JSON list of C-alpha atoms in Angstrom, two decimals:
[
{"chain": "A", "resi": 10, "resn": "GLU", "atom": "CA", "xyz": [93.83, 90.38, 94.89]},
{"chain": "A", "resi": 11, "resn": "GLU", "atom": "CA", "xyz": [94.01, 93.00, 92.15]},
{"chain": "A", "resi": 12, "resn": "LYS", "atom": "CA", "xyz": [91.52, 92.69, 89.30]},
{"chain": "A", "resi": 13, "resn": "ILE", "atom": "CA", "xyz": [89.83, 94.57, 86.50]},
{"chain": "A", "resi": 14, "resn": "TYR", "atom": "CA", "xyz": [86.41, 93.82, 85.05]},
{"chain": "A", "resi": 15, "resn": "PRO", "atom": "CA", "xyz": [84.68, 93.43, 82.71]},
{"chain": "A", "resi": 16, "resn": "ASN", "atom": "CA", "xyz": [87.59, 92.41, 80.49]},
{"chain": "A", "resi": 17, "resn": "PRO", "atom": "CA", "xyz": [87.22, 92.29, 77.53]},
{"chain": "A", "resi": 18, "resn": "ASN", "atom": "CA", "xyz": [85.15, 95.41, 77.85]},
{"chain": "A", "resi": 19, "resn": "ASP", "atom": "CA", "xyz": [81.98, 96.63, 76.17]},
{"chain": "A", "resi": 20, "resn": "GLY", "atom": "CA", "xyz": [83.35, 100.16, 75.82]},
{"chain": "A", "resi": 21, "resn": "LYS", "atom": "CA", "xyz": [81.28, 101.62, 78.67]},
{"chain": "A", "resi": 22, "resn": "GLY", "atom": "CA", "xyz": [83.15, 101.31, 81.96]},
{"chain": "A", "resi": 23, "resn": "ILE", "atom": "CA", "xyz": [85.50, 99.27, 84.09]},
{"chain": "A", "resi": 24, "resn": "ILE", "atom": "CA", "xyz": [86.04, 98.62, 87.76]},
{"chain": "A", "resi": 25, "resn": "LEU", "atom": "CA", "xyz": [89.51, 98.21, 89.24]},
{"chain": "A", "resi": 26, "resn": "GLU", "atom": "CA", "xyz": [89.83, 96.38, 92.56]},
{"chain": "A", "resi": 27, "resn": "PHE", "atom": "CA", "xyz": [92.96, 96.51, 94.70]},
{"chain": "A", "resi": 28, "resn": "GLY", "atom": "CA", "xyz": [93.90, 96.39, 98.35]},
{"chain": "A", "resi": 29, "resn": "THR", "atom": "CA", "xyz": [93.33, 99.47, 100.50]},
{"chain": "A", "resi": 30, "resn": "LEU", "atom": "CA", "xyz": [95.75, 102.20, 99.44]},
{"chain": "A", "resi": 31, "resn": "ARG", "atom": "CA", "xyz": [97.96, 103.35, 102.31]},
{"chain": "A", "resi": 32, "resn": "SER", "atom": "CA", "xyz": [98.71, 106.53, 100.37]},
{"chain": "A", "resi": 33, "resn": "GLY", "atom": "CA", "xyz": [97.32, 108.18, 97.25]},
{"chain": "A", "resi": 34, "resn": "ALA", "atom": "CA", "xyz": [98.23, 106.58, 93.93]},
{"chain": "A", "resi": 35, "resn": "ALA", "atom": "CA", "xyz": [98.49, 107.68, 90.31]},
{"chain": "A", "resi": 36, "resn": "LEU", "atom": "CA", "xyz": [96.39, 105.96, 87.66]},
{"chain": "A", "resi": 37, "resn": "GLU", "atom": "CA", "xyz": [97.60, 106.07, 84.06]},
{"chain": "A", "resi": 38, "resn": "ILE", "atom": "CA", "xyz": [95.96, 104.61, 80.97]},
{"chain": "A", "resi": 39, "resn": "SER", "atom": "CA", "xyz": [98.13, 104.11, 77.90]},
{"chain": "A", "resi": 40, "resn": "ASN", "atom": "CA", "xyz": [97.36, 103.03, 74.36]},
{"chain": "A", "resi": 41, "resn": "ALA", "atom": "CA", "xyz": [99.08, 100.08, 72.68]},
{"chain": "A", "resi": 42, "resn": "GLN", "atom": "CA", "xyz": [101.86, 102.39, 71.45]},
{"chain": "A", "resi": 43, "resn": "GLY", "atom": "CA", "xyz": [102.68, 103.45, 75.02]},
{"chain": "A", "resi": 44, "resn": "GLY", "atom": "CA", "xyz": [101.23, 106.97, 74.84]},
{"chain": "A", "resi": 45, "resn": "VAL", "atom": "CA", "xyz": [99.49, 108.05, 78.05]},
{"chain": "A", "resi": 46, "resn": "ILE", "atom": "CA", "xyz": [95.87, 108.97, 77.21]},
{"chain": "A", "resi": 47, "resn": "HIS", "atom": "CA", "xyz": [94.51, 109.49, 80.74]},
{"chain": "A", "resi": 48, "resn": "ARG", "atom": "CA", "xyz": [95.88, 110.34, 84.19]},
{"chain": "A", "resi": 49, "resn": "GLU", "atom": "CA", "xyz": [94.22, 110.81, 87.55]},
{"chain": "A", "resi": 50, "resn": "MET", "atom": "CA", "xyz": [94.96, 110.45, 91.26]},
{"chain": "A", "resi": 51, "resn": "ILE", "atom": "CA", "xyz": [93.25, 107.85, 93.47]},
{"chain": "A", "resi": 52, "resn": "ALA", "atom": "CA", "xyz": [92.73, 108.82, 97.11]},
{"chain": "A", "resi": 53, "resn": "GLN", "atom": "CA", "xyz": [94.34, 107.18, 100.13]},
{"chain": "A", "resi": 54, "resn": "GLY", "atom": "CA", "xyz": [92.07, 104.52, 101.64]},
{"chain": "A", "resi": 55, "resn": "SER", "atom": "CA", "xyz": [90.44, 103.59, 98.32]},
{"chain": "A", "resi": 56, "resn": "LYS", "atom": "CA", "xyz": [89.82, 99.89, 97.58]},
{"chain": "A", "resi": 57, "resn": "GLN", "atom": "CA", "xyz": [88.31, 100.19, 94.11]},
{"chain": "A", "resi": 58, "resn": "HIS", "atom": "CA", "xyz": [87.82, 102.71, 91.33]},
{"chain": "A", "resi": 59, "resn": "SER", "atom": "CA", "xyz": [85.54, 102.91, 88.33]},
{"chain": "A", "resi": 60, "resn": "ILE", "atom": "CA", "xyz": [86.40, 104.53, 85.00]},
{"chain": "A", "resi": 61, "resn": "SER", "atom": "CA", "xyz": [84.28, 105.29, 81.96]},
{"chain": "A", "resi": 62, "resn": "VAL", "atom": "CA", "xyz": [86.21, 104.07, 78.91]},
{"chain": "A", "resi": 63, "resn": "PHE", "atom": "CA", "xyz": [83.90, 105.13, 76.06]},
{"chain": "A", "resi": 64, "resn": "GLN", "atom": "CA", "xyz": [86.16, 108.08, 75.14]},
{"chain": "A", "resi": 65, "resn": "PHE", "atom": "CA", "xyz": [89.29, 105.93, 74.83]},
{"chain": "A", "resi": 66, "resn": "PRO", "atom": "CA", "xyz": [90.44, 104.29, 71.59]},
{"chain": "A", "resi": 67, "resn": "ARG", "atom": "CA", "xyz": [89.43, 100.70, 70.81]},
{"chain": "A", "resi": 68, "resn": "GLY", "atom": "CA", "xyz": [92.06, 98.01, 71.14]},
{"chain": "A", "resi": 69, "resn": "LEU", "atom": "CA", "xyz": [94.52, 97.11, 73.87]},
{"chain": "A", "resi": 70, "resn": "LEU", "atom": "CA", "xyz": [94.92, 99.56, 76.74]},
{"chain": "A", "resi": 71, "resn": "LEU", "atom": "CA", "xyz": [97.43, 99.35, 79.59]},
{"chain": "A", "resi": 72, "resn": "ILE", "atom": "CA", "xyz": [96.20, 100.55, 82.97]},
{"chain": "A", "resi": 73, "resn": "ARG", "atom": "CA", "xyz": [98.80, 101.29, 85.63]},
{"chain": "A", "resi": 74, "resn": "LEU", "atom": "CA", "xyz": [98.18, 102.12, 89.30]},
{"chain": "A", "resi": 75, "resn": "PHE", "atom": "CA", "xyz": [101.27, 103.11, 91.24]},
{"chain": "A", "resi": 76, "resn": "ASN", "atom": "CA", "xyz": [102.77, 104.95, 94.20]},
{"chain": "A", "resi": 77, "resn": "THR", "atom": "CA", "xyz": [105.82, 104.38, 96.41]},
{"chain": "A", "resi": 78, "resn": "ASP", "atom": "CA", "xyz": [104.35, 101.10, 97.76]},
{"chain": "A", "resi": 79, "resn": "ILE", "atom": "CA", "xyz": [102.61, 99.50, 94.76]},
{"chain": "A", "resi": 80, "resn": "ASN", "atom": "CA", "xyz": [102.94, 99.15, 91.01]},
{"chain": "A", "resi": 81, "resn": "PHE", "atom": "CA", "xyz": [100.07, 97.28, 89.32]},
{"chain": "A", "resi": 82, "resn": "THR", "atom": "CA", "xyz": [99.55, 97.00, 85.56]},
{"chain": "A", "resi": 83, "resn": "TRP", "atom": "CA", "xyz": [96.50, 95.52, 83.85]},
{"chain": "A", "resi": 84, "resn": "LYS", "atom": "CA", "xyz": [95.81, 94.90, 80.18]},
{"chain": "A", "resi": 85, "resn": "LEU", "atom": "CA", "xyz": [92.32, 95.82, 79.00]},
{"chain": "A", "resi": 86, "resn": "LEU", "atom": "CA", "xyz": [90.81, 94.87, 75.64]},
{"chain": "A", "resi": 87, "resn": "VAL", "atom": "CA", "xyz": [88.20, 97.30, 74.31]},
{"chain": "A", "resi": 88, "resn": "PRO", "atom": "CA", "xyz": [86.81, 95.74, 71.09]}
]
């Protein structure tokens, strides 16, 4: 099961959990207007990933993890 926590967030950090990646995946974080504010690659074999969110704007963020096999999107509220 894919999940993100804590959500809503305290502005410090989040943990994403997902099944084992069979190949590397891209992680994108977008603001509420759809502008990408962060990108990084997640390595093959990963099962979870943590991100510090203190530098991102407050409000609703969309977090997308994708490759040729998966396409997950989470909504994160940073008050």
